[in-house]
Coordinates of C-alpha atoms in Angstrom, one line a residue:
Chain V
M1 CA 44.0 93.3 23.2
N2 CA 44.4 96.4 25.3
V3 CA 41.7 97.3 27.7
E4 CA 41.4 100.9 28.9
R5 CA 40.9 100.0 32.5
I6 CA 40.3 97.0 34.7
I7 CA 37.9 97.1 37.6
D8 CA 38.0 94.2 40.0
A9 CA 34.5 93.5 41.3
D10 CA 35.7 91.2 44.1
A11 CA 38.9 92.5 45.5
H12 CA 39.6 91.0 49.0
V13 CA 41.0 92.4 52.0
T14 CA 42.2 89.9 54.7
E15 CA 41.0 91.5 58.0
H16 CA 41.9 89.8 61.2
L17 CA 39.7 89.9 64.2
E18 CA 42.5 92.0 66.0
D19 CA 42.2 94.6 63.2
L20 CA 38.5 95.0 63.8
I21 CA 38.4 95.0 67.7
P22 CA 39.6 98.6 68.0
Y23 CA 36.8 99.6 65.7
I24 CA 34.0 98.1 67.7
S25 CA 31.8 100.9 68.8
D26 CA 31.3 101.8 72.3
E27 CA 27.7 100.6 72.2
Y28 CA 29.2 97.2 71.9
D29 CA 31.9 97.6 74.6
A30 CA 31.1 94.3 76.1
V31 CA 31.6 92.4 72.8
R32 CA 34.9 94.2 72.5
E33 CA 36.0 93.1 75.9
L34 CA 34.8 89.6 75.4
T35 CA 36.5 89.4 72.1
D36 CA 39.8 90.9 72.8
G37 CA 42.6 88.3 73.0
L38 CA 40.5 85.2 72.0
S39 CA 43.0 82.8 70.5
N40 CA 40.6 81.0 68.2
P41 CA 37.7 83.2 67.1
R42 CA 36.8 81.1 64.2
S43 CA 35.5 78.4 66.6
T44 CA 34.6 80.5 69.6
I45 CA 32.6 83.3 67.9
F46 CA 32.2 82.0 64.3
S47 CA 31.4 78.3 63.4
A48 CA 33.5 78.4 60.3
C49 CA 35.9 75.7 59.3
H50 CA 36.6 73.0 56.6
A51 CA 36.7 69.3 56.7
T52 CA 40.5 69.2 56.9
P53 CA 43.1 71.9 56.6
R54 CA 44.1 72.5 53.0
I55 CA 47.2 70.5 52.5
S56 CA 49.9 73.0 52.1
P57 CA 53.7 73.0 51.8
A58 CA 54.1 74.4 55.3
Q59 CA 52.8 71.1 56.6
L60 CA 54.6 68.8 54.4
G61 CA 57.8 67.0 55.6
G62 CA 61.0 68.3 54.0
S63 CA 59.3 71.3 52.5
E64 CA 61.1 74.4 51.6
T65 CA 58.9 77.4 51.6
G66 CA 58.9 79.7 48.6
T67 CA 59.6 83.4 48.7
T68 CA 56.1 84.5 48.1
D69 CA 54.0 82.1 50.4
R70 CA 50.7 82.0 48.5
T71 CA 50.8 78.3 48.9
G72 CA 50.9 78.1 52.6
G73 CA 48.5 80.9 53.4
M74 CA 47.9 84.0 51.4
P75 CA 49.5 87.4 51.1
A76 CA 48.1 89.7 53.8
V77 CA 46.0 92.6 52.5
R78 CA 45.5 94.6 55.8
T79 CA 46.5 98.0 54.5
S80 CA 45.7 100.0 51.4
T81 CA 49.3 99.8 50.5
D82 CA 49.2 96.0 50.4
K83 CA 46.2 96.2 48.2
R84 CA 47.7 98.8 45.8
E85 CA 50.9 96.8 45.5
E86 CA 48.9 93.7 44.5
M87 CA 46.7 95.5 42.1
E88 CA 49.7 97.1 40.5
Q89 CA 51.2 93.6 40.1
F90 CA 48.1 92.4 38.1
D91 CA 47.5 95.7 36.2
I92 CA 44.2 96.2 38.0
D93 CA 43.1 99.9 38.2
Q94 CA 40.1 99.9 40.7
G95 CA 38.8 97.4 43.2
V96 CA 35.5 96.8 45.0
L97 CA 36.7 95.5 48.3
S98 CA 35.4 92.3 49.9
P99 CA 36.1 90.9 53.4
T100 CA 37.7 87.6 54.1
L101 CA 37.0 86.6 57.8
L102 CA 33.4 88.2 57.5
L103 CA 32.5 85.9 54.5
A104 CA 31.6 83.6 57.4
L105 CA 29.6 86.2 59.3
N106 CA 26.4 84.2 59.2
T107 CA 28.0 81.5 61.2
V108 CA 28.1 83.8 64.2
N109 CA 25.3 82.7 66.4
N110 CA 25.0 85.6 68.7
P111 CA 23.5 88.6 66.8
R112 CA 25.3 91.1 69.1
Y113 CA 28.6 89.9 68.0
A114 CA 27.6 89.7 64.3
V115 CA 26.3 93.3 64.3
A116 CA 29.4 94.6 66.3
L117 CA 31.8 92.9 64.0
A118 CA 30.0 93.9 60.7
N119 CA 29.9 97.6 61.8
A120 CA 33.5 97.4 63.1
Y121 CA 34.7 96.1 59.7
N122 CA 32.8 98.9 57.9
A123 CA 34.6 101.5 60.2
W124 CA 38.0 99.8 59.8
L125 CA 37.6 99.6 56.0
S126 CA 36.5 103.2 55.9
E127 CA 39.4 104.5 57.9
N128 CA 42.2 102.3 56.4
F129 CA 41.2 101.8 52.7
L130 CA 38.7 104.3 51.6
A131 CA 40.1 107.7 52.6
D132 CA 41.1 110.1 49.8
N133 CA 41.2 107.8 46.9
D134 CA 39.6 106.9 43.7
D135 CA 40.7 103.4 43.3
L136 CA 39.4 101.5 46.2
Y137 CA 35.7 101.1 47.0
G138 CA 33.9 99.5 50.0
S139 CA 30.9 97.3 50.4
I140 CA 28.8 97.8 53.6
V141 CA 28.8 94.5 55.3
V142 CA 25.5 93.8 57.2
A143 CA 24.6 91.3 59.8
A144 CA 21.6 89.4 58.5
D145 CA 20.1 88.6 61.9
R146 CA 19.1 92.2 62.5
P147 CA 17.9 93.6 59.4
D148 CA 16.7 96.7 61.2
L149 CA 20.2 97.5 62.5
A150 CA 21.6 96.6 59.1
A151 CA 19.3 99.2 57.5
E152 CA 20.6 101.9 60.0
E153 CA 24.2 100.9 59.2
I154 CA 23.4 101.3 55.5
D155 CA 21.9 104.7 56.0
D156 CA 24.9 105.7 58.1
R157 CA 27.7 104.4 55.8
A158 CA 26.0 105.5 52.6
R159 CA 26.8 109.0 53.3
N160 CA 30.5 108.1 52.4
D161 CA 30.6 107.9 48.6
S162 CA 33.3 105.3 48.8
F163 CA 30.9 102.7 49.9
T164 CA 29.3 101.6 46.7
S165 CA 27.5 98.5 47.6
V166 CA 26.0 96.5 50.4
S167 CA 27.2 92.9 51.2
L168 CA 24.7 90.4 52.5
M169 CA 26.6 87.1 52.7
P170 CA 24.8 84.1 51.1
G171 CA 27.0 81.5 53.0
A172 CA 24.8 80.2 55.9
L173 CA 22.2 82.9 55.3
L174 CA 19.3 81.3 57.1
P175 CA 16.6 81.7 56.0
P176 CA 17.9 82.5 52.4
A177 CA 17.7 86.0 50.9
G178 CA 14.2 85.7 49.6
D179 CA 12.7 85.8 53.0
R180 CA 10.6 89.0 53.9
K181 CA 12.8 89.6 56.9
Y182 CA 15.5 91.0 54.7
D183 CA 13.2 93.6 53.1
P184 CA 14.7 96.4 55.3
I185 CA 18.1 95.6 53.9
F186 CA 17.0 95.6 50.3
D187 CA 14.9 98.7 50.9
A188 CA 17.8 100.7 52.3
A189 CA 20.1 99.5 49.5
Q190 CA 17.6 100.5 46.8
R191 CA 16.9 103.9 48.5
H192 CA 20.6 104.7 48.4
D193 CA 21.0 103.3 44.9
L194 CA 23.5 100.7 46.1
P195 CA 23.7 97.1 44.6
V196 CA 23.4 94.3 47.0
L197 CA 26.3 91.7 46.7
L198 CA 26.1 88.1 47.7
H199 CA 29.5 86.6 48.0
S200 CA 29.6 82.9 48.7
A201 CA 32.2 81.0 50.5
S202 CA 33.0 77.5 51.7
S203 CA 33.7 77.8 55.4
P204 CA 30.0 78.6 56.1
L205 CA 29.0 75.1 54.9
T206 CA 29.3 74.2 58.6
T207 CA 26.0 75.8 59.7
G208 CA 24.6 76.7 56.2
L209 CA 24.5 73.1 54.6
P210 CA 25.4 71.0 57.6
T211 CA 24.6 67.7 56.0
V212 CA 26.8 68.5 53.1
F213 CA 29.5 69.7 55.4
R214 CA 29.3 66.5 57.5
Y215 CA 30.0 64.4 54.4
T216 CA 32.8 66.3 53.0
E217 CA 36.1 64.7 53.9
S218 CA 38.5 67.2 52.4
Y219 CA 38.9 70.9 52.0
A220 CA 38.7 70.3 48.2
E221 CA 35.2 68.8 48.3
G222 CA 33.7 71.5 50.4
H223 CA 35.5 74.3 48.3
C224 CA 34.1 72.7 45.1
L225 CA 30.5 72.4 46.3
A226 CA 29.9 75.4 48.6
N227 CA 29.9 78.3 46.3
P228 CA 27.5 77.3 43.6
M229 CA 25.2 75.7 46.1
F230 CA 24.9 78.9 48.2
N231 CA 24.5 81.1 45.2
I232 CA 21.9 78.9 43.5
W233 CA 20.0 78.4 46.7
N234 CA 19.8 82.2 47.3
M235 CA 19.2 83.1 43.6
V236 CA 16.2 80.7 43.2
N237 CA 14.8 81.7 46.7
M238 CA 15.1 85.5 45.8
M239 CA 13.6 84.9 42.4
Y240 CA 10.6 82.9 43.3
R241 CA 9.8 85.0 46.4
G242 CA 9.8 88.1 44.1
V243 CA 12.6 90.1 45.3
P244 CA 13.5 91.7 41.9
E245 CA 9.8 92.4 41.3
R246 CA 9.3 94.0 44.8
F247 CA 12.6 96.0 44.5
P248 CA 12.6 96.9 40.9
D249 CA 15.4 99.4 41.2
L250 CA 17.7 97.0 43.1
D251 CA 20.8 95.5 41.4
I252 CA 21.9 92.1 42.8
V253 CA 25.4 90.9 42.3
F254 CA 26.4 87.3 42.8
Q255 CA 30.1 86.7 43.5
E256 CA 32.5 83.9 43.8
A257 CA 30.9 81.2 41.8
G258 CA 31.9 82.0 38.4
L259 CA 29.6 82.1 35.3
A260 CA 28.9 78.6 34.0
Y261 CA 26.2 77.7 36.6
V262 CA 24.1 80.7 35.6
P263 CA 22.7 79.6 32.2
Y264 CA 21.5 76.2 33.6
V265 CA 19.8 78.0 36.6
K266 CA 18.2 80.5 34.2
W267 CA 16.8 77.8 32.0
R268 CA 15.5 75.8 35.0
M269 CA 13.9 78.8 36.7
D270 CA 12.1 79.8 33.4
D271 CA 11.0 76.3 32.8
I272 CA 9.5 75.7 36.2
Y273 CA 8.0 79.3 36.3
L274 CA 6.2 78.5 33.1
E275 CA 4.9 75.1 34.4
L276 CA 4.1 76.2 37.9
S277 CA 3.4 80.0 37.7
D278 CA 0.5 79.7 40.1
E279 CA 3.0 78.9 42.8
I280 CA 5.2 81.8 41.9
P281 CA 2.5 84.7 41.7
L282 CA 4.8 87.6 42.4
L283 CA 6.6 87.4 39.1
N284 CA 5.3 89.1 36.0
K285 CA 7.9 88.0 33.5
L286 CA 10.4 85.2 33.1
P287 CA 13.0 84.8 35.7
S288 CA 15.7 85.1 33.0
E289 CA 14.2 88.6 32.1
Y290 CA 14.7 89.7 35.8
I291 CA 18.1 88.4 35.6
D292 CA 18.9 90.4 32.4
D293 CA 17.5 93.5 34.1
Q294 CA 18.8 93.3 37.6
F295 CA 21.3 90.4 38.3
Y296 CA 25.0 90.6 37.8
F297 CA 27.7 87.8 38.1
T298 CA 31.4 88.4 38.9
T299 CA 33.7 86.2 36.7
Q300 CA 35.8 84.4 39.2
P301 CA 36.2 81.5 39.6
L302 CA 35.9 80.7 35.9
G303 CA 37.1 77.2 36.3
H304 CA 39.4 75.3 34.1
T305 CA 38.3 76.5 30.8
A306 CA 41.5 75.8 28.8
Q307 CA 40.4 72.7 26.9
N308 CA 38.1 74.5 24.4
A309 CA 38.7 78.2 24.0
R310 CA 35.2 78.8 22.6
H311 CA 33.3 77.3 25.5
L312 CA 33.8 80.1 27.8
S313 CA 32.6 82.4 25.0
Y314 CA 29.4 80.5 24.8
V315 CA 28.9 80.8 28.5
I316 CA 29.4 84.5 28.4
E317 CA 26.9 84.9 25.6
M318 CA 24.4 82.8 27.6
V319 CA 24.8 84.7 30.8
G320 CA 24.7 88.0 29.0
P321 CA 27.8 90.1 28.4
D322 CA 26.0 93.2 30.0
N323 CA 25.6 91.2 33.2
I324 CA 29.2 90.2 33.7
L325 CA 31.7 91.9 36.0
Y326 CA 35.4 90.9 35.9
S327 CA 36.7 89.8 39.3
S328 CA 40.0 88.6 40.5
D329 CA 39.4 87.4 44.1
L330 CA 42.9 88.4 44.9
P331 CA 44.7 87.6 47.2
H332 CA 42.7 84.4 47.8
R333 CA 44.2 81.2 46.4
S334 CA 41.7 80.6 43.7
F335 CA 42.2 83.9 42.1
D336 CA 41.9 84.7 38.3
P337 CA 44.3 87.2 36.9
P338 CA 42.7 89.4 34.2
E339 CA 44.5 87.4 31.5
E340 CA 42.6 84.3 32.4
L341 CA 39.6 85.9 30.9
L342 CA 41.2 88.2 28.3
N343 CA 43.4 85.5 26.8
R344 CA 40.4 83.1 26.4
V345 CA 37.8 85.4 25.0
G346 CA 39.5 88.6 24.0
S347 CA 39.4 87.7 20.4
Q348 CA 35.8 86.2 20.5
F349 CA 33.9 89.4 21.1
D350 CA 34.1 92.9 19.9
E351 CA 36.2 95.4 21.7
A352 CA 33.3 97.2 23.3
T353 CA 32.0 93.9 24.8
I354 CA 35.4 93.2 26.4
Q355 CA 35.6 96.7 27.8
D356 CA 32.1 96.3 29.3
I357 CA 33.1 93.0 31.1
M358 CA 36.5 94.3 32.3
W359 CA 35.2 97.6 33.6
R360 CA 32.3 99.5 32.1
N361 CA 29.6 97.3 33.7
S362 CA 31.2 97.6 37.1
Q363 CA 31.5 101.3 36.6
H364 CA 27.7 101.4 35.9
V365 CA 26.6 98.9 38.7
F366 CA 28.7 100.5 41.4
G367 CA 28.4 104.1 40.1
L368 CA 32.1 104.7 40.0
Chain A
M1 CA 77.5 74.2 20.3
P2 CA 75.2 74.6 23.3
N3 CA 74.9 78.0 25.0
R4 CA 75.9 78.1 28.7
Y5 CA 74.4 80.9 30.8
P6 CA 76.0 81.5 34.2
V7 CA 73.5 81.3 37.1
A8 CA 75.6 81.8 40.3
T9 CA 78.6 80.1 42.0
V10 CA 78.1 76.8 43.8
D11 CA 78.6 78.6 47.1
E12 CA 76.0 81.1 46.2
L13 CA 73.4 78.4 45.4
D14 CA 74.4 76.7 48.6
E15 CA 73.5 79.9 50.4
N16 CA 70.3 80.7 48.5
P17 CA 69.1 77.6 46.9
R18 CA 67.1 79.2 44.1
A19 CA 67.9 81.8 41.4
L20 CA 66.1 83.3 38.4
V21 CA 68.1 83.9 35.2
E22 CA 67.2 85.3 31.8
C23 CA 68.7 83.2 28.9
D24 CA 68.2 84.3 25.5
G25 CA 64.9 86.1 26.4
R26 CA 63.6 83.1 28.5
E27 CA 63.2 83.3 32.3
I28 CA 64.5 80.2 33.9
A29 CA 64.2 79.2 37.5
V30 CA 67.1 77.2 38.9
F31 CA 66.9 75.3 42.2
N32 CA 69.5 73.6 44.3
H33 CA 67.3 70.9 46.0
E34 CA 69.3 68.6 48.3
G35 CA 72.5 69.1 46.5
E36 CA 71.0 68.5 42.9
Y37 CA 70.5 71.3 40.4
Y38 CA 67.3 71.7 38.4
A39 CA 66.4 74.3 35.8
L40 CA 62.8 74.9 34.7
S41 CA 61.0 77.6 32.8
N42 CA 59.8 80.2 35.3
R43 CA 56.4 80.4 33.7
C44 CA 53.6 78.2 35.0
P45 CA 51.6 76.9 31.9
H46 CA 48.3 77.5 33.8
Q47 CA 48.3 81.4 34.3
G48 CA 51.9 82.4 34.2
G49 CA 52.8 82.2 37.8
P50 CA 56.5 82.6 38.8
L51 CA 57.7 79.0 39.6
C52 CA 60.9 80.4 41.1
E53 CA 58.9 81.5 43.9
G54 CA 57.2 78.2 44.6
A55 CA 57.7 75.8 47.3
I56 CA 59.5 72.6 46.7
T57 CA 57.9 69.6 48.5
P58 CA 57.7 65.9 48.2
E59 CA 54.9 64.6 46.1
I60 CA 52.1 63.2 48.1
G61 CA 50.8 59.6 47.2
L62 CA 48.8 56.9 48.9
D63 CA 50.1 53.7 50.5
E64 CA 49.4 50.2 49.0
N65 CA 45.9 50.1 50.6
D66 CA 44.9 53.5 49.1
W67 CA 44.4 54.7 52.7
M68 CA 47.2 56.7 54.2
W69 CA 49.0 59.6 52.6
T70 CA 52.6 59.1 51.9
Y71 CA 55.5 61.1 50.8
E72 CA 56.9 60.0 47.5
D73 CA 60.6 60.3 46.5
T74 CA 59.7 62.7 43.7
A75 CA 60.2 66.4 44.5
V76 CA 57.8 68.8 43.0
V77 CA 57.8 72.6 42.7
R78 CA 54.4 74.0 43.5
C79 CA 53.4 77.2 41.7
P80 CA 52.9 80.0 44.2
W81 CA 49.8 81.1 42.5
H82 CA 47.4 78.1 42.3
T83 CA 49.7 75.3 43.7
W84 CA 49.9 73.4 40.4
E85 CA 52.7 70.8 40.9
F86 CA 55.6 70.0 38.6
D87 CA 58.2 67.2 38.9
L88 CA 61.4 69.1 39.4
E89 CA 63.3 66.6 37.2
T90 CA 60.9 66.2 34.2
G91 CA 58.7 69.3 34.5
V92 CA 55.6 67.2 34.2
N93 CA 52.5 68.3 36.0
Q94 CA 51.5 65.9 38.7
S95 CA 47.7 65.9 38.0
D96 CA 47.6 66.1 34.1
D97 CA 50.7 65.0 32.1
R98 CA 49.6 67.0 29.2
Y99 CA 50.9 70.1 31.0
K100 CA 54.7 70.2 31.1
V101 CA 57.2 72.9 32.0
P102 CA 60.3 73.0 29.8
T103 CA 63.4 71.8 31.7
H104 CA 67.0 72.4 30.9
D105 CA 70.4 70.9 31.6
V106 CA 72.5 72.4 34.4
E107 CA 76.3 72.0 34.5
V108 CA 78.9 73.0 36.9
K109 CA 82.3 74.2 35.7
N110 CA 85.0 75.7 37.9
D111 CA 82.5 76.3 40.8
T112 CA 80.0 78.1 38.5
V113 CA 76.6 76.7 37.8
Y114 CA 75.4 77.1 34.2
V115 CA 72.0 76.5 32.5
V116 CA 72.6 74.9 29.1
L117 CA 70.4 75.7 26.2

């Protein structure tokens, strides 16, 4: 079927530390000097890694590398031209940009570094991707350890209409997002009518779920477990601590764990709420009703849904078609092109529902 | 009578060991891997990624103790999109043999390489 437009609600850029360093503000001069020229920032500033490297052709004996090297690494998206070429290849019209390196921002122990890097990313994104266009939109990345400074950053960046959301990473977010310490972030986002995005990732297993990390022995194990674990943990925590009740105009978007975990968590949260509501006094309705009203889920990674075409449709029905935002995750290696969703469910729903999922819901949530 | 579609000369496929040709509306990836020619459909059955751009590597297996990784003799082409692996010779997916990429015969005549349909 033809869709009028496709909005990617998780369109990555692949910022390198060296891209961000020139954008570290003068206030964080010392961080800039200490960071410049570091050969391995992922272990000296971040604590982000996997159990093993992903086995890639570049490391295999006798390998012959292909012409587009998605298998060894991933295509770089460090300029708006890179992103536009990729969007054109996959017929995507608009993208809400997500970082790559900063998915592991919460593994940065030192809050000065975390704040300096988050703010530098926002400045870099603003200058290199968001100027004079109506197809690329930014999310204000904030450092969780200083919610006061995060709120200032949101106030500052929100003046640029191209920033249409706030990103609080759920990977290694300690304590998780229901803690009152994050209220200034949610308050600022709500005040500026910006949704808060929680984008999970696997490299923050290191400090976020250290026991799980210690007992993964391959990239594949950590990659499989991390995203739903971080998202479920943060979703339950936010719900039972009353975030959607306390911030009733706040939209909350969970990214990068697909859809199929959501119905189970909704049922379980409702069930336990009904059994143990005395322990969850802040909520005034079923958790699933807050989810219907305020929570959104990006589609990727859908998983291997090919074996029964109807099953993905059931999942969409259970999650709620109004709460689903198509996402590609490009250029990351587990990306879903639009066809992965459209071919499977395009004929299972009426046309309006498909348009909603592919772009209209995102247009509404991000105010595009 | 089979149709022969010219791909390139032997010299050209020595110089650049992969080619993409259209044969009767079908996109076919042709590889020269260690002196042998292979022709597979260019379209990965997963999400349609272009196999002609994929890396060719040995298949990875385990030794007799299920302990150390080893390189098998089989060569696989790995889809550049999501690294699904297909046996260059048979087109069969290495993880689930229900997935198979169509393969085609390749012939050399007068220094020209042909795909035979």
